[in-house]
Each structure stands twice: as C-alpha cells, then as structure tokens.
Amino acid sequence: MDLWHCVYCSASAKETSNTELVTLLEECRTKNAKNGLTGILLYHKRSFFQVLEGDRTAVEALFDKIEVDPRHNRVIKIISEPIAARAFAKWTMGYPNIGFKELAEIPALNDFFMRGRSYLELGEGRAKALLAAFQEGRWRVSLR
Ligand SMILES: Cc1cc2nc3c(=O)[nH]c(=O)nc-3n(C[C@H](O)[C@H](O)[C@H](O)COP(=O)(O)O)c2cc1C
C-alpha cells in the first residue's frame, strides 16, 4: 500500500448544525470503513479541517469528490504527502469532543484562536501543529 495523507481546510457553505455534523460524520465513517480510509474532521467558525489517510489512490479519489461537495467551498489543500504510518488508525473519521476553549490551549495556536481565526487561515505551519496536537498531544484523548 502506498500510504498517504491529505490535509485540507474549507469554508462551510452555511453554519453547520450539530445534527448536520453528526449526519456528515456517519456518512464519512460508513464510506471510509469500506474504502480503508481513516482521519479526523474538525469544525470551527464555519470552517472545516480534515485529515484523510489511507492508500494514495483512495485518498486522492475521495479528495476529488470532497473538493466539489456543495456543502463547502474554498477548499484549500494544505498537506499531501506520503506517511510511514497512520496517525488515526482507530478512527474512520474522528471528531474531537472539545470546544473553542480547549482548542485555544494548543501550543502555537493560542494566539490564532484567540484572534477569532477560522481554519481557513491556518497555513501549513499551524496545520502541522494542530495535527500534532491530535496525533501525539493531550488533545488525542478527545477524539470520538
Ligand atoms: C467537510 C466534508 C468532509 C467529508 N468527508 C468525507 C469522508 O471522510 N469520506 C467520505 O466518503 N465522504 C466525505 N464527504 C462527502 C463527500 O464529499 C461525498 O459527498 C461523498 O464521498 C459521496 O460519495 P459517493 O458519490 O461515492 O456516494 C465529506 C464532505 C464534506 C463536506
């Protein structure tokens, strides 16, 4: 397997309710389980941040679909590269059970969140810090 991950952010087409997020997560989890994909999805200030990991072909095929999904726009691919191992092998699509307060405690992202920024303004450096917080930091335990 050509193990790969793709990290992107996007602007939700509208304010996404909890019910809509749960429905989206269910859809993701069912399909990802079939396609051998894992990852995490975050939602904050009308923006999404998602990590997709799995076989390169499957990751890229899914990203092509996600990019044109009308539920969001301004999809920005931040990272697309090979990985040695999955960071979220246990999660067909993990979703953190935390709020703004906890996110704002992530080292290197404190100022960013306190200034009211959305994931769209993350950039590669901060995206890596966010990824690391869920990959090996204390925020990992919040993943459901
Ligand atoms: C923010 C966001 C994240 C998504 N994540 C996934 C995902 O992880 N897996 C997935 O299969 N579809 C995901 N989707 C849905 C896809 O865009 C697309 O609707 C779905 O894969 C359609 O699959 P099908 O055409 O093969 O039925 C996501 C959509 C949005 C808006």
GROMACS .gro file of C-alpha atoms and ligand atoms in nm:
model
  175
    1MET     CA    1   0.000   0.000   0.000
    2ASP     CA    2   0.114   0.349  -0.090
    3LEU     CA    3   0.025   0.514   0.244
    4TRP     CA    4  -0.067   0.879   0.206
    5HIS     CA    5  -0.230   1.165   0.390
    6CYS     CA    6  -0.405   1.475   0.273
    7VAL     CA    7  -0.489   1.768   0.500
    8TYR     CA    8  -0.719   2.048   0.388
    9CYS     CA    9  -0.942   2.323   0.518
   10SER     CA   10  -1.257   2.470   0.370
   11ALA     CA   11  -1.541   2.714   0.431
   12SER     CA   12  -1.875   2.561   0.516
   13ALA     CA   13  -2.147   2.674   0.274
   14LYS     CA   14  -2.354   2.767   0.579
   15GLU     CA   15  -2.347   2.738   0.956
   16THR     CA   16  -2.344   2.361   1.012
   17SER     CA   17  -2.566   2.242   1.297
   18ASN     CA   18  -2.471   1.960   1.533
   19THR     CA   19  -2.731   1.738   1.370
   20GLU     CA   20  -2.582   1.806   1.025
   21LEU     CA   21  -2.232   1.732   1.157
   22VAL     CA   22  -2.348   1.402   1.306
   23THR     CA   23  -2.510   1.308   0.973
   24LEU     CA   24  -2.194   1.403   0.783
   25LEU     CA   25  -1.978   1.203   1.024
   26GLU     CA   26  -2.200   0.897   0.985
   27GLU     CA   27  -2.172   0.923   0.606
   28CYS     CA   28  -1.793   0.962   0.629
   29ARG     CA   29  -1.749   0.673   0.871
   30THR     CA   30  -1.954   0.425   0.669
   31LYS     CA   31  -1.782   0.509   0.341
   32ASN     CA   32  -1.432   0.538   0.487
   33ALA     CA   33  -1.462   0.197   0.653
   34LYS     CA   34  -1.538   0.048   0.310
   35ASN     CA   35  -1.251   0.233   0.145
   36GLY     CA   36  -0.989   0.169   0.413
   37LEU     CA   37  -0.967   0.540   0.499
   38THR     CA   38  -0.911   0.698   0.841
   39GLY     CA   39  -0.866   1.050   0.973
   40ILE     CA   40  -1.018   1.336   1.169
   41LEU     CA   41  -1.262   1.616   1.098
   42LEU     CA   42  -1.280   1.945   1.288
   43TYR     CA   43  -1.538   2.220   1.257
   44HIS     CA   44  -1.498   2.572   1.394
   45LYS     CA   45  -1.624   2.917   1.287
   46ARG     CA   46  -1.794   2.788   0.974
   47SER     CA   47  -1.475   2.616   0.860
   48PHE     CA   48  -1.364   2.255   0.830
   49PHE     CA   49  -1.022   2.100   0.888
   50GLN     CA   50  -0.985   1.740   0.777
   51VAL     CA   51  -0.709   1.479   0.771
   52LEU     CA   52  -0.758   1.188   0.531
   53GLU     CA   53  -0.522   0.891   0.538
   54GLY     CA   54  -0.504   0.561   0.354
   55ASP     CA   55  -0.395   0.426   0.021
   56ARG     CA   56  -0.290   0.714  -0.203
   57THR     CA   57  -0.539   0.625  -0.478
   58ALA     CA   58  -0.830   0.613  -0.231
   59VAL     CA   59  -0.725   0.937  -0.056
   60GLU     CA   60  -0.691   1.125  -0.385
   61ALA     CA   61  -1.018   0.985  -0.524
   62LEU     CA   62  -1.202   1.099  -0.211
   63PHE     CA   63  -1.039   1.441  -0.212
   64ASP     CA   64  -1.158   1.491  -0.573
   65LYS     CA   65  -1.516   1.428  -0.456
   66ILE     CA   66  -1.484   1.638  -0.141
   67GLU     CA   67  -1.345   1.932  -0.339
   68VAL     CA   68  -1.669   1.964  -0.537
   69ASP     CA   69  -1.910   1.891  -0.250
   70PRO     CA   70  -2.158   2.181  -0.231
   71ARG     CA   71  -2.166   2.166   0.150
   72HIS     CA   72  -1.845   2.368   0.150
   73ASN     CA   73  -1.630   2.587  -0.077
   74ARG     CA   74  -1.284   2.750  -0.083
   75VAL     CA   75  -1.126   2.407  -0.031
   76ILE     CA   76  -0.753   2.459   0.033
   77LYS     CA   77  -0.522   2.158   0.022
   78ILE     CA   78  -0.254   2.217   0.287
   79ILE     CA   79  -0.058   1.891   0.300
   80SER     CA   80  -0.048   1.598   0.055
   81GLU     CA   81   0.241   1.362   0.115
   82PRO     CA   82   0.343   1.001   0.188
   83ILE     CA   83   0.337   0.883   0.550
   84ALA     CA   84   0.516   0.594   0.721
   85ALA     CA   85   0.217   0.502   0.939
   86ARG     CA   86  -0.138   0.616   1.000
   87ALA     CA   87  -0.184   0.867   1.284
   88PHE     CA   88  -0.557   0.788   1.322
   89ALA     CA   89  -0.580   0.416   1.250
   90LYS     CA   90  -0.859   0.369   1.507
   91TRP     CA   91  -1.084   0.640   1.362
   92THR     CA   92  -1.277   0.601   1.035
   93MET     CA   93  -1.339   0.973   1.095
   94GLY     CA   94  -1.252   1.101   1.443
   95TYR     CA   95  -1.426   1.407   1.576
   96PRO     CA   96  -1.290   1.582   1.887
   97ASN     CA   97  -1.526   1.621   2.177
   98ILE     CA   98  -1.388   1.964   2.275
   99GLY     CA   99  -1.477   2.327   2.228
  100PHE     CA  100  -1.304   2.652   2.146
  101LYS     CA  101  -1.151   2.682   2.494
  102GLU     CA  102  -0.954   2.358   2.460
  103LEU     CA  103  -0.851   2.432   2.101
  104ALA     CA  104  -0.715   2.768   2.214
  105GLU     CA  105  -0.488   2.585   2.459
  106ILE     CA  106  -0.298   2.406   2.184
  107PRO     CA  107   0.062   2.531   2.193
  108ALA     CA  108   0.139   2.751   1.891
  109LEU     CA  109  -0.232   2.804   1.822
  110ASN     CA  110  -0.329   3.005   2.127
  111ASP     CA  111  -0.300   3.349   1.962
  112PHE     CA  112  -0.453   3.222   1.642
  113PHE     CA  113  -0.776   3.102   1.802
  114MET     CA  114  -0.792   3.392   2.046
  115ARG     CA  115  -0.790   3.630   1.750
  116GLY     CA  116  -1.106   3.457   1.626
  117ARG     CA  117  -0.947   3.296   1.319
  118SER     CA  118  -1.106   3.008   1.129
  119TYR     CA  119  -0.926   2.702   0.988
  120LEU     CA  120  -0.913   2.877   0.650
  121GLU     CA  121  -0.633   3.097   0.778
  122LEU     CA  122  -0.423   2.817   0.928
  123GLY     CA  123  -0.144   2.772   0.673
  124GLU     CA  124   0.095   2.478   0.670
  125GLY     CA  125   0.289   2.552   0.992
  126ARG     CA  126  -0.019   2.585   1.212
  127ALA     CA  127  -0.190   2.293   1.034
  128LYS     CA  128   0.106   2.076   1.137
  129ALA     CA  129   0.080   2.200   1.497
  130LEU     CA  130  -0.291   2.117   1.500
  131LEU     CA  131  -0.224   1.775   1.352
  132ALA     CA  132   0.046   1.709   1.613
  133ALA     CA  133  -0.192   1.804   1.897
  134PHE     CA  134  -0.428   1.525   1.789
  135GLN     CA  135  -0.154   1.289   1.676
  136GLU     CA  136   0.052   1.282   1.993
  137GLY     CA  137  -0.065   1.565   2.219
  138ARG     CA  138  -0.314   1.562   2.502
  139TRP     CA  139  -0.598   1.651   2.264
  140ARG     CA  140  -0.585   1.299   2.118
  141VAL     CA  141  -0.799   1.162   2.402
  142SER     CA  142  -1.084   1.390   2.293
  143LEU     CA  143  -1.127   1.205   1.963
  144ARG     CA  144  -1.453   1.012   1.932
  145LIG     C1  145  -1.638   1.861   0.509
  145LIG     C2  146  -1.668   1.732   0.438
  145LIG     C3  147  -1.597   1.618   0.469
  145LIG     C4  148  -1.623   1.497   0.404
  145LIG     N1  149  -1.552   1.386   0.438
  145LIG     C5  150  -1.578   1.268   0.376
  145LIG     C6  151  -1.509   1.150   0.414
  145LIG     O1  152  -1.423   1.148   0.501
  145LIG     N2  153  -1.542   1.035   0.347
  145LIG     C7  154  -1.639   1.030   0.252
  145LIG     O2  155  -1.665   0.923   0.195
  145LIG     N3  156  -1.707   1.140   0.217
  145LIG     C8  157  -1.679   1.258   0.277
  145LIG     N4  158  -1.751   1.370   0.243
  145LIG     C9  159  -1.858   1.356   0.144
  145LIG    C10  160  -1.803   1.361   0.002
  145LIG     O3  161  -1.783   1.496  -0.036
  145LIG    C11  162  -1.903   1.298  -0.096
  145LIG     O4  163  -2.031   1.355  -0.079
  145LIG    C12  164  -1.919   1.150  -0.074
  145LIG     O5  165  -1.795   1.087  -0.064
  145LIG    C13  166  -2.002   1.096  -0.195
  145LIG     O6  167  -1.967   0.968  -0.220
  145LIG     P1  168  -2.030   0.886  -0.343
  145LIG     O7  169  -2.051   0.985  -0.456
  145LIG     O8  170  -1.927   0.786  -0.373
  145LIG     O9  171  -2.157   0.831  -0.290
  145LIG    C14  172  -1.725   1.492   0.305
  145LIG    C15  173  -1.796   1.608   0.274
  145LIG    C16  174  -1.770   1.727   0.339
  145LIG    C17  175  -1.849   1.850   0.305
   0.00000   0.00000   0.00000
